[in-house]
């Protein structure tokens, strides 16, 4: 028995990757905050936001770092579990632009994605710690737009593991 109760073989299927779109916002509803880190430095800790969207909406997410030049990363997960971000090659919502405060060889996240499933989309924002023994929080700014209209997402969790 494969123990995943879906009647098929193997484990859980890979999540659907959201496709990209071209609409962006101006950042007029930008939020600033600070995300912590895992003191054991074993996994990323996330601030988690929610924004209501419809299937087919273009959701723009842009993260910027604080004056310390942190390496910010983000992820979008729609109501059906489709995802954009956390790609193993760092090609999604990581290093798309140079950041206001240069982060060495790293950049900040920015992407516009087509929402596949209506409901509340989850936006997670985190940072890569600067090195072993350097567990410090990271200041960031988060900008979000839906179909080109700036919107302020709702903070639903701080310094949490992404589920």
JSON list of C-alpha atoms in Angstrom, two decimals, residues 21-78:
[
{"chain": "A", "resi": 21, "resn": "UNK", "atom": "CA", "xyz": [1.41, 37.38, -16.58]},
{"chain": "A", "resi": 22, "resn": "UNK", "atom": "CA", "xyz": [2.48, 40.95, -17.30]},
{"chain": "A", "resi": 23, "resn": "UNK", "atom": "CA", "xyz": [0.42, 43.26, -15.08]},
{"chain": "A", "resi": 24, "resn": "UNK", "atom": "CA", "xyz": [2.24, 45.02, -12.22]},
{"chain": "A", "resi": 25, "resn": "UNK", "atom": "CA", "xyz": [1.40, 47.59, -9.60]},
{"chain": "A", "resi": 26, "resn": "UNK", "atom": "CA", "xyz": [3.03, 50.83, -8.51]},
{"chain": "A", "resi": 27, "resn": "UNK", "atom": "CA", "xyz": [3.65, 49.79, -4.90]},
{"chain": "A", "resi": 28, "resn": "UNK", "atom": "CA", "xyz": [1.23, 52.39, -3.51]},
{"chain": "A", "resi": 29, "resn": "UNK", "atom": "CA", "xyz": [-0.03, 49.97, -0.81]},
{"chain": "A", "resi": 30, "resn": "UNK", "atom": "CA", "xyz": [3.42, 48.69, 0.22]},
{"chain": "A", "resi": 31, "resn": "UNK", "atom": "CA", "xyz": [3.75, 47.20, 3.71]},
{"chain": "A", "resi": 32, "resn": "UNK", "atom": "CA", "xyz": [6.92, 47.06, 5.79]},
{"chain": "A", "resi": 33, "resn": "UNK", "atom": "CA", "xyz": [7.69, 44.48, 8.44]},
{"chain": "A", "resi": 34, "resn": "UNK", "atom": "CA", "xyz": [10.44, 42.28, 9.84]},
{"chain": "A", "resi": 35, "resn": "UNK", "atom": "CA", "xyz": [10.64, 38.50, 9.44]},
{"chain": "A", "resi": 36, "resn": "UNK", "atom": "CA", "xyz": [12.58, 36.41, 11.94]},
{"chain": "A", "resi": 37, "resn": "UNK", "atom": "CA", "xyz": [14.64, 33.29, 11.41]},
{"chain": "A", "resi": 38, "resn": "UNK", "atom": "CA", "xyz": [14.90, 29.75, 12.69]},
{"chain": "A", "resi": 39, "resn": "UNK", "atom": "CA", "xyz": [17.46, 29.82, 15.53]},
{"chain": "A", "resi": 40, "resn": "UNK", "atom": "CA", "xyz": [18.62, 26.34, 14.43]},
{"chain": "A", "resi": 41, "resn": "UNK", "atom": "CA", "xyz": [19.04, 27.65, 10.85]},
{"chain": "A", "resi": 42, "resn": "UNK", "atom": "CA", "xyz": [17.40, 24.51, 9.46]},
{"chain": "A", "resi": 43, "resn": "UNK", "atom": "CA", "xyz": [14.50, 26.07, 7.56]},
{"chain": "A", "resi": 44, "resn": "UNK", "atom": "CA", "xyz": [13.12, 29.42, 6.45]},
{"chain": "A", "resi": 45, "resn": "UNK", "atom": "CA", "xyz": [10.71, 31.32, 8.69]},
{"chain": "A", "resi": 46, "resn": "UNK", "atom": "CA", "xyz": [7.93, 33.22, 6.90]},
{"chain": "A", "resi": 47, "resn": "UNK", "atom": "CA", "xyz": [5.60, 36.15, 7.35]},
{"chain": "A", "resi": 48, "resn": "UNK", "atom": "CA", "xyz": [2.36, 35.05, 5.71]},
{"chain": "A", "resi": 49, "resn": "UNK", "atom": "CA", "xyz": [-0.16, 37.30, 3.99]},
{"chain": "A", "resi": 50, "resn": "UNK", "atom": "CA", "xyz": [-3.53, 36.67, 2.36]},
{"chain": "A", "resi": 51, "resn": "UNK", "atom": "CA", "xyz": [-5.25, 38.44, -0.53]},
{"chain": "A", "resi": 52, "resn": "UNK", "atom": "CA", "xyz": [-8.64, 37.56, -2.11]},
{"chain": "A", "resi": 53, "resn": "UNK", "atom": "CA", "xyz": [-8.38, 36.70, -5.82]},
{"chain": "A", "resi": 54, "resn": "UNK", "atom": "CA", "xyz": [-10.43, 35.16, -8.60]},
{"chain": "A", "resi": 55, "resn": "UNK", "atom": "CA", "xyz": [-9.30, 32.48, -11.04]},
{"chain": "A", "resi": 56, "resn": "UNK", "atom": "CA", "xyz": [-7.55, 34.23, -13.94]},
{"chain": "A", "resi": 57, "resn": "UNK", "atom": "CA", "xyz": [-6.49, 37.27, -11.90]},
{"chain": "A", "resi": 58, "resn": "UNK", "atom": "CA", "xyz": [-2.94, 38.52, -12.37]},
{"chain": "A", "resi": 59, "resn": "UNK", "atom": "CA", "xyz": [-1.30, 38.78, -8.92]},
{"chain": "A", "resi": 60, "resn": "UNK", "atom": "CA", "xyz": [1.88, 40.90, -8.73]},
{"chain": "A", "resi": 61, "resn": "UNK", "atom": "CA", "xyz": [4.23, 40.44, -5.77]},
{"chain": "A", "resi": 62, "resn": "UNK", "atom": "CA", "xyz": [7.39, 42.44, -5.16]},
{"chain": "A", "resi": 63, "resn": "UNK", "atom": "CA", "xyz": [9.62, 42.20, -2.11]},
{"chain": "A", "resi": 64, "resn": "UNK", "atom": "CA", "xyz": [12.38, 44.61, -1.16]},
{"chain": "A", "resi": 65, "resn": "UNK", "atom": "CA", "xyz": [14.98, 44.38, 1.57]},
{"chain": "A", "resi": 66, "resn": "UNK", "atom": "CA", "xyz": [15.93, 46.70, 4.42]},
{"chain": "A", "resi": 67, "resn": "UNK", "atom": "CA", "xyz": [19.08, 48.76, 4.95]},
{"chain": "A", "resi": 68, "resn": "UNK", "atom": "CA", "xyz": [21.08, 45.69, 6.03]},
{"chain": "A", "resi": 69, "resn": "UNK", "atom": "CA", "xyz": [20.80, 44.26, 2.49]},
{"chain": "A", "resi": 70, "resn": "UNK", "atom": "CA", "xyz": [19.08, 40.97, 3.35]},
{"chain": "A", "resi": 71, "resn": "UNK", "atom": "CA", "xyz": [18.47, 38.28, 0.70]},
{"chain": "A", "resi": 72, "resn": "UNK", "atom": "CA", "xyz": [14.65, 38.31, 0.48]},
{"chain": "A", "resi": 73, "resn": "UNK", "atom": "CA", "xyz": [12.59, 35.47, -1.05]},
{"chain": "A", "resi": 74, "resn": "UNK", "atom": "CA", "xyz": [8.84, 35.04, -1.61]},
{"chain": "A", "resi": 75, "resn": "UNK", "atom": "CA", "xyz": [6.24, 32.46, -2.60]},
{"chain": "A", "resi": 76, "resn": "UNK", "atom": "CA", "xyz": [2.61, 32.57, -3.84]},
{"chain": "A", "resi": 77, "resn": "UNK", "atom": "CA", "xyz": [0.17, 29.71, -3.22]},
{"chain": "A", "resi": 78, "resn": "UNK", "atom": "CA", "xyz": [-3.38, 29.97, -4.51]}
]
